[in-house]
Tab-separated table of C-alpha atoms in Angstrom:
chain	number	residue	atom	x	y	z
A	1	UNK	CA	0.077	0.153	-0.064
A	2	UNK	CA	1.450	3.278	-0.688
A	3	UNK	CA	2.141	5.241	2.443
A	4	UNK	CA	0.305	8.364	3.085
A	5	UNK	CA	1.628	11.474	3.590
A	6	UNK	CA	1.767	13.870	6.539
A	7	UNK	CA	-1.736	14.591	6.891
A	8	UNK	CA	-3.027	11.603	5.149
A	9	UNK	CA	-4.759	12.165	1.562
A	10	UNK	CA	-6.875	15.206	0.976
A	11	UNK	CA	-9.827	15.284	-0.392
A	12	UNK	CA	-10.419	16.531	-4.246
A	13	UNK	CA	-12.796	17.872	-6.589
A	14	UNK	CA	-12.374	17.205	-9.938
A	15	UNK	CA	-14.764	19.566	-12.295
A	16	UNK	CA	-15.255	18.389	-15.572
A	17	UNK	CA	-17.837	20.138	-18.269
A	18	UNK	CA	-19.344	18.620	-20.805
A	19	UNK	CA	-21.573	19.280	-23.543
A	20	UNK	CA	-22.488	16.906	-26.614
A	21	UNK	CA	-19.973	14.259	-26.184
A	22	UNK	CA	-21.693	11.422	-24.558
A	23	UNK	CA	-19.167	8.429	-24.880
A	24	UNK	CA	-16.206	10.358	-24.762
A	25	UNK	CA	-17.040	11.801	-21.142
A	26	UNK	CA	-18.026	8.147	-20.052
A	27	UNK	CA	-14.131	7.678	-21.468
A	28	UNK	CA	-12.970	10.820	-18.908
A	29	UNK	CA	-15.186	9.669	-16.050
A	30	UNK	CA	-13.588	6.511	-15.655
A	31	UNK	CA	-10.016	7.863	-16.234
A	32	UNK	CA	-10.675	9.604	-13.139
A	33	UNK	CA	-12.359	6.632	-11.353
A	34	UNK	CA	-9.504	4.315	-11.926
A	35	UNK	CA	-6.482	6.876	-10.409
A	36	UNK	CA	-4.819	5.215	-7.871
A	37	UNK	CA	-5.003	7.573	-5.572
A	38	UNK	CA	-5.966	6.833	-1.871
A	39	UNK	CA	-8.252	9.622	-0.961
A	40	UNK	CA	-11.639	11.045	-1.624
A	41	UNK	CA	-12.308	12.034	-5.518
A	42	UNK	CA	-15.606	13.738	-5.543
A	43	UNK	CA	-16.014	14.359	-9.287
A	44	UNK	CA	-18.568	16.594	-10.469
A	45	UNK	CA	-19.899	16.276	-14.207
A	46	UNK	CA	-21.299	20.000	-15.177
A	47	UNK	CA	-23.826	19.798	-18.507
A	48	UNK	CA	-23.880	22.698	-20.448
A	49	UNK	CA	-26.795	23.660	-22.079
A	50	UNK	CA	-27.979	19.752	-22.203
A	51	UNK	CA	-30.090	17.702	-20.155
A	52	UNK	CA	-28.115	15.744	-17.174
A	53	UNK	CA	-27.376	12.109	-17.907
A	54	UNK	CA	-28.258	11.160	-14.449
A	55	UNK	CA	-26.768	7.801	-15.422
A	56	UNK	CA	-22.907	8.666	-14.998
A	57	UNK	CA	-23.043	9.004	-11.381
A	58	UNK	CA	-23.146	5.075	-11.557
A	59	UNK	CA	-19.784	4.817	-12.957
A	60	UNK	CA	-18.729	6.181	-9.399
A	61	UNK	CA	-16.910	3.701	-7.311
A	62	UNK	CA	-15.917	3.112	-3.741
A	63	UNK	CA	-14.107	6.939	-2.534
A	64	UNK	CA	-14.204	7.435	-6.440
A	65	UNK	CA	-17.540	9.466	-6.865
A	66	UNK	CA	-19.772	11.194	-9.321
A	67	UNK	CA	-22.175	13.481	-9.133
A	68	UNK	CA	-24.228	15.499	-11.845
A	69	UNK	CA	-25.505	18.831	-12.382
A	70	UNK	CA	-26.505	21.446	-14.780
A	71	UNK	CA	-24.344	24.474	-15.299
A	72	UNK	CA	-26.226	27.193	-13.356
A	73	UNK	CA	-24.455	30.594	-14.466
A	74	UNK	CA	-23.163	31.810	-17.745
A	75	UNK	CA	-23.149	28.999	-20.853
A	76	UNK	CA	-20.505	28.228	-21.690
A	77	UNK	CA	-17.230	26.897	-20.572
A	78	UNK	CA	-16.379	29.229	-17.651
A	79	UNK	CA	-19.607	29.147	-16.417
A	80	UNK	CA	-19.881	25.382	-16.513
A	81	UNK	CA	-16.573	25.475	-14.483
A	82	UNK	CA	-17.956	28.153	-11.998
A	83	UNK	CA	-21.057	26.022	-11.124
A	84	UNK	CA	-18.590	23.968	-10.496
A	85	UNK	CA	-16.362	25.452	-8.357
A	86	UNK	CA	-19.204	26.287	-6.449
A	87	UNK	CA	-20.616	22.895	-6.011
A	88	UNK	CA	-17.395	21.702	-3.496
A	89	UNK	CA	-15.417	22.966	-0.599
A	90	UNK	CA	-12.577	20.617	-1.097
A	91	UNK	CA	-8.926	22.046	-0.850
A	92	UNK	CA	-7.657	20.654	-4.051
A	93	UNK	CA	-9.342	21.178	-7.142
A	94	UNK	CA	-8.652	19.490	-10.434
A	95	UNK	CA	-9.856	20.064	-13.947
A	96	UNK	CA	-10.516	17.550	-16.895
A	97	UNK	CA	-12.315	18.118	-20.339
A	98	UNK	CA	-14.915	15.638	-21.330
A	99	UNK	CA	-12.702	14.286	-24.262
A	100	UNK	CA	-9.593	13.611	-22.263
A	101	UNK	CA	-7.914	10.717	-20.266
A	102	UNK	CA	-6.013	10.967	-17.404
A	103	UNK	CA	-3.221	8.478	-16.577
A	104	UNK	CA	-4.098	6.307	-13.727
A	105	UNK	CA	-1.265	7.814	-11.436
A	106	UNK	CA	-1.746	11.092	-11.915
A	107	UNK	CA	-3.541	12.942	-9.133
A	108	UNK	CA	-1.250	10.865	-6.607
A	109	UNK	CA	1.888	12.087	-8.571
A	110	UNK	CA	0.726	15.668	-8.508
A	111	UNK	CA	-0.422	15.609	-4.762
A	112	UNK	CA	2.396	14.836	-3.604
A	113	UNK	CA	4.662	17.451	-5.625
A	114	UNK	CA	1.793	19.790	-4.143
A	115	UNK	CA	2.763	18.700	-0.412
A	116	UNK	CA	6.756	18.550	-1.201
A	117	UNK	CA	6.204	22.328	-2.445
A	118	UNK	CA	3.729	24.618	-0.129
A	119	UNK	CA	4.046	27.492	-2.227
A	120	UNK	CA	2.815	25.971	-5.495
A	121	UNK	CA	-0.860	27.638	-6.497
A	122	UNK	CA	-1.225	24.494	-9.231
A	123	UNK	CA	0.213	21.730	-11.298
A	124	UNK	CA	-0.040	20.759	-14.887
A	125	UNK	CA	1.491	17.356	-15.842
A	126	UNK	CA	3.324	16.224	-19.704
A	127	UNK	CA	0.584	14.908	-22.278
A	128	UNK	CA	0.580	12.163	-24.347
A	129	UNK	CA	-1.095	13.774	-27.821
A	130	UNK	CA	-3.935	11.548	-29.561
A	131	UNK	CA	-3.469	12.711	-33.106
A	132	UNK	CA	-5.284	12.134	-36.305
A	133	UNK	CA	-4.370	9.023	-38.046
A	134	UNK	CA	-3.514	6.587	-34.783
A	135	UNK	CA	-0.540	9.180	-34.494
A	136	UNK	CA	0.785	9.762	-30.620
A	137	UNK	CA	3.367	12.431	-29.256
A	138	UNK	CA	4.960	12.280	-25.992
A	139	UNK	CA	4.972	15.705	-24.489
A	140	UNK	CA	6.944	15.784	-21.256
A	141	UNK	CA	7.167	19.095	-18.982
A	142	UNK	CA	10.140	21.560	-20.239
A	143	UNK	CA	10.161	22.697	-16.260
A	144	UNK	CA	9.396	21.760	-13.117
A	145	UNK	CA	7.953	25.675	-12.720
A	146	UNK	CA	6.555	27.533	-15.249
A	147	UNK	CA	7.627	31.732	-15.232
A	148	UNK	CA	5.048	34.010	-15.589
A	149	UNK	CA	7.456	35.591	-18.453
A	150	UNK	CA	6.958	32.649	-20.255
A	151	UNK	CA	3.239	32.168	-19.856
A	152	UNK	CA	2.682	35.277	-21.783
A	153	UNK	CA	4.981	34.027	-24.794
A	154	UNK	CA	3.092	30.682	-24.963
A	155	UNK	CA	0.311	28.772	-23.453
A	156	UNK	CA	2.246	25.934	-22.819
A	157	UNK	CA	0.791	23.015	-22.978
A	158	UNK	CA	1.382	21.136	-20.272
A	159	UNK	CA	-0.736	23.517	-18.413
A	160	UNK	CA	-4.080	22.178	-20.319
A	161	UNK	CA	-7.244	22.757	-18.696
A	162	UNK	CA	-6.675	18.393	-18.169
A	163	UNK	CA	-3.870	18.919	-16.214
A	164	UNK	CA	-4.394	21.202	-13.358
A	165	UNK	CA	-4.212	20.542	-9.989
A	166	UNK	CA	-5.301	23.561	-8.440
A	167	UNK	CA	-5.724	24.429	-4.513
A	168	UNK	CA	-8.711	26.131	-3.672
A	169	UNK	CA	-6.648	29.322	-2.267
A	170	UNK	CA	-5.749	30.057	-5.898
A	171	UNK	CA	-8.863	30.751	-7.106
A	172	UNK	CA	-9.209	32.644	-3.799
A	173	UNK	CA	-6.220	34.607	-4.726
A	174	UNK	CA	-6.942	34.975	-8.856
A	175	UNK	CA	-10.446	34.397	-8.982
A	176	UNK	CA	-12.820	31.938	-10.661
A	177	UNK	CA	-12.930	32.254	-14.240
A	178	UNK	CA	-13.933	35.154	-16.451
A	179	UNK	CA	-18.071	34.448	-17.900
A	180	UNK	CA	-17.192	37.614	-19.876
A	181	UNK	CA	-14.642	36.469	-22.026
A	182	UNK	CA	-16.052	36.809	-25.671
A	183	UNK	CA	-17.364	33.491	-26.630
A	184	UNK	CA	-15.263	32.038	-23.640
A	185	UNK	CA	-12.711	31.098	-25.562
A	186	UNK	CA	-9.484	30.321	-23.437
A	187	UNK	CA	-11.123	30.527	-19.949
A	188	UNK	CA	-8.099	28.792	-18.625
A	189	UNK	CA	-5.063	30.200	-20.175
A	190	UNK	CA	-6.632	33.121	-18.768
A	191	UNK	CA	-7.318	31.753	-15.282
A	192	UNK	CA	-3.554	30.245	-15.824
A	193	UNK	CA	-2.166	33.652	-16.091
A	194	UNK	CA	-3.844	34.855	-13.502
A	195	UNK	CA	-2.501	32.745	-10.967
A	196	UNK	CA	0.963	32.670	-12.195
A	197	UNK	CA	1.103	36.788	-11.657
A	198	UNK	CA	0.634	36.367	-7.920
A	199	UNK	CA	2.662	32.766	-7.409
A	200	UNK	CA	4.481	29.968	-8.260
A	201	UNK	CA	2.518	27.682	-11.194
A	202	UNK	CA	4.530	23.807	-11.449
A	203	UNK	CA	4.494	20.752	-14.192
A	204	UNK	CA	5.396	17.358	-12.951
A	205	UNK	CA	7.206	16.882	-16.007
A	206	UNK	CA	6.142	12.835	-17.166
A	207	UNK	CA	3.037	12.636	-19.154
A	208	UNK	CA	0.118	12.280	-16.827
A	209	UNK	CA	-2.555	12.812	-19.411
A	210	UNK	CA	-3.963	11.824	-23.018
A	211	UNK	CA	-5.117	15.025	-24.988
A	212	UNK	CA	-7.019	14.322	-27.886
A	213	UNK	CA	-6.040	15.780	-30.900
A	214	UNK	CA	-8.548	13.848	-32.358
A	215	UNK	CA	-12.167	14.215	-31.926
A	216	UNK	CA	-14.573	16.834	-32.392
């Protein structure tokens, strides 16, 4: 059994907006539930501008639970993410898109990193890009810390919305997702930029999530 860190394993909330991907979202949820992480996981699936699929709650197992709700804020990703944030008080919040899949050890590796580096507000990870034609590209993290100056020039794939684990206090400092962005575009990048201005942002360099570039 994996030794617990001092203070035990903290609860983690996973915020997962979805719209129009009934099959892919099940794969994304399965990746969350299959985590080797020994602590509690509360996977919150937020349907945006579509009916709720209550059957998704049945995908949870043991301490890794799933609950289903609808976006009660502005239509789009920012409103859906903020809806999820409003439904949890967990000290750690992870985000995952409805077409991406976590590797089993993702959360455990990231929690260990956050506990080891208590100044980090958020941590991403290396990724594996799933490309058209069955091609796969490993994209390891370029650095264990990502400075604000680099983020201004580059979105940094390792800080993708499907890799991030965030301390709840980071939202208190940087604010929630901006629902006034045109078409909600780049809401994750906008938030990471704000976070990086006020505190350190890091990366677990190992690829820990599959990011689809072959799905609509």
